[in-house]
Amino acid sequence: MIRLKTVTADKLIFKKKFSMIEQFAIKDFLFKWVGRPAEGIDDFLPLEYTESVFAKMEAKQVTALHINKDEHFRYATISEDNQIVIGVVDSDKELIHKIISLDEVLIGKHL
């Protein structure tokens, strides 16, 4: 099970733009992170690249992807420090950012 570290947005600086490679890397990471769904990431979790305030791969619709029971996935982004950051909405409708440890990504603990 992957452990996500919760942080406040003021502790992070997000990239303003993503290259096509970064966009595909986030989609590939999410595909693996959610368990390689047979229908593919685009059908399971449709994402749209946006640059409002900062660059992110955002869920096109309110998603049923739950994280830690009462949190809903909203988007994935990359910090200026190249950390993968997941934005989720909690049960109180507050936006929370969770950092995925690079060590967990590199050694495959998220799979």
Short mmCIF file of C-alpha atoms in Angstrom, two decimals:
data_model
loop_
_atom_site.label_atom_id
_atom_site.label_comp_id
_atom_site.label_asym_id
_atom_site.label_seq_id
_atom_site.Cartn_x
_atom_site.Cartn_y
_atom_site.Cartn_z
CA MET A 1 0.00 0.00 0.00
CA ILE A 2 1.32 3.40 -0.91
CA ARG A 3 1.71 5.95 1.85
CA LEU A 4 0.86 9.50 0.94
CA LYS A 5 2.25 12.40 2.91
CA THR A 6 -0.34 15.18 3.32
CA VAL A 7 0.97 18.71 2.95
CA THR A 8 -0.47 22.21 2.71
CA ALA A 9 -0.32 23.99 -0.64
CA ASP A 10 1.86 26.78 0.77
CA LYS A 11 4.66 24.22 1.22
CA LEU A 12 4.70 23.39 -2.50
CA ILE A 13 5.60 25.21 -5.69
CA PHE A 14 3.93 23.66 -8.73
CA LYS A 15 5.15 23.68 -12.31
CA LYS A 16 3.29 26.14 -14.54
CA LYS A 17 3.55 24.00 -17.70
CA PHE A 18 4.16 20.35 -18.53
CA SER A 19 5.91 18.95 -21.55
CA MET A 20 4.14 16.17 -23.45
CA ILE A 21 6.58 13.75 -21.81
CA GLU A 22 5.55 14.94 -18.32
CA GLN A 23 1.86 14.62 -19.24
CA PHE A 24 2.37 11.04 -20.44
CA ALA A 25 4.53 10.23 -17.40
CA ILE A 26 1.73 11.30 -15.03
CA LYS A 27 -0.84 9.28 -16.96
CA ASP A 28 1.47 6.26 -16.97
CA PHE A 29 2.11 6.60 -13.25
CA LEU A 30 -1.63 6.86 -12.50
CA PHE A 31 -2.37 3.85 -14.72
CA LYS A 32 0.07 1.77 -12.69
CA TRP A 33 -0.99 3.33 -9.37
CA VAL A 34 -4.66 2.39 -9.80
CA GLY A 35 -3.74 -1.18 -10.66
CA ARG A 36 -3.43 -1.19 -14.47
CA PRO A 37 -7.16 -1.27 -15.27
CA ALA A 38 -8.02 -3.41 -18.31
CA GLU A 39 -9.99 -0.59 -19.92
CA GLY A 40 -6.97 1.74 -19.75
CA ILE A 41 -6.52 4.96 -17.83
CA ASP A 42 -8.44 7.11 -20.33
CA ASP A 43 -11.66 5.14 -19.79
CA PHE A 44 -11.13 4.37 -16.10
CA LEU A 45 -9.98 7.86 -15.09
CA PRO A 46 -10.38 10.38 -17.94
CA LEU A 47 -7.86 13.20 -17.49
CA GLU A 48 -7.49 16.60 -19.08
CA TYR A 49 -4.34 18.73 -19.13
CA THR A 50 -5.01 22.22 -17.73
CA GLU A 51 -2.82 25.18 -16.86
CA SER A 52 -5.15 27.24 -14.68
CA VAL A 53 -3.01 28.53 -11.76
CA PHE A 54 -0.56 25.63 -12.34
CA ALA A 55 -0.21 22.66 -14.68
CA LYS A 56 -2.11 19.49 -13.81
CA MET A 57 -3.74 16.38 -15.19
CA GLU A 58 -7.26 16.91 -13.93
CA ALA A 59 -10.17 14.48 -13.70
CA LYS A 60 -12.64 15.44 -16.45
CA GLN A 61 -15.60 14.66 -14.24
CA VAL A 62 -16.32 14.04 -10.60
CA THR A 63 -14.66 10.71 -10.21
CA ALA A 64 -15.48 7.67 -8.17
CA LEU A 65 -11.79 7.07 -7.52
CA HIS A 66 -11.54 7.01 -3.75
CA ILE A 67 -8.31 7.46 -1.81
CA ASN A 68 -8.38 6.56 1.89
CA LYS A 69 -12.15 5.91 1.89
CA ASP A 70 -13.50 9.47 2.05
CA GLU A 71 -11.20 11.34 -0.35
CA HIS A 72 -11.89 11.78 -4.08
CA PHE A 73 -9.16 12.16 -6.68
CA ARG A 74 -9.21 15.58 -8.45
CA TYR A 75 -5.83 15.88 -10.18
CA ALA A 76 -2.18 14.92 -10.35
CA THR A 77 0.61 17.43 -10.77
CA ILE A 78 4.36 17.83 -10.38
CA SER A 79 6.11 20.17 -7.99
CA GLU A 80 9.15 22.25 -8.98
CA ASP A 81 11.13 19.64 -6.99
CA ASN A 82 9.77 16.94 -9.36
CA GLN A 83 7.54 15.37 -6.72
CA ILE A 84 4.31 13.76 -7.87
CA VAL A 85 1.46 15.45 -6.03
CA ILE A 86 -2.13 14.22 -5.92
CA GLY A 87 -4.94 16.69 -5.23
CA VAL A 88 -7.93 15.15 -3.46
CA VAL A 89 -11.14 16.50 -1.99
CA ASP A 90 -11.94 15.20 1.49
CA SER A 91 -15.33 14.54 3.10
CA ASP A 92 -15.48 18.18 4.23
CA LYS A 93 -15.06 19.27 0.58
CA GLU A 94 -11.57 20.64 1.31
CA LEU A 95 -8.75 20.28 -1.18
CA ILE A 96 -5.77 18.35 0.19
CA HIS A 97 -2.41 17.71 -1.49
CA LYS A 98 -0.58 14.43 -1.01
CA ILE A 99 3.00 13.83 -2.06
CA ILE A 100 3.97 10.46 -3.40
CA SER A 101 7.47 9.58 -2.30
CA LEU A 102 9.92 9.18 -5.17
CA ASP A 103 11.42 6.19 -3.33
CA GLU A 104 8.04 4.44 -3.42
CA VAL A 105 7.69 5.16 -7.13
CA LEU A 106 11.18 3.95 -7.98
CA ILE A 107 11.04 0.70 -6.04
CA GLY A 108 7.45 -0.07 -7.01
CA LYS A 109 5.74 0.01 -3.61
CA HIS A 110 2.73 1.68 -5.22
CA LEU A 111 1.92 -1.31 -7.40
#
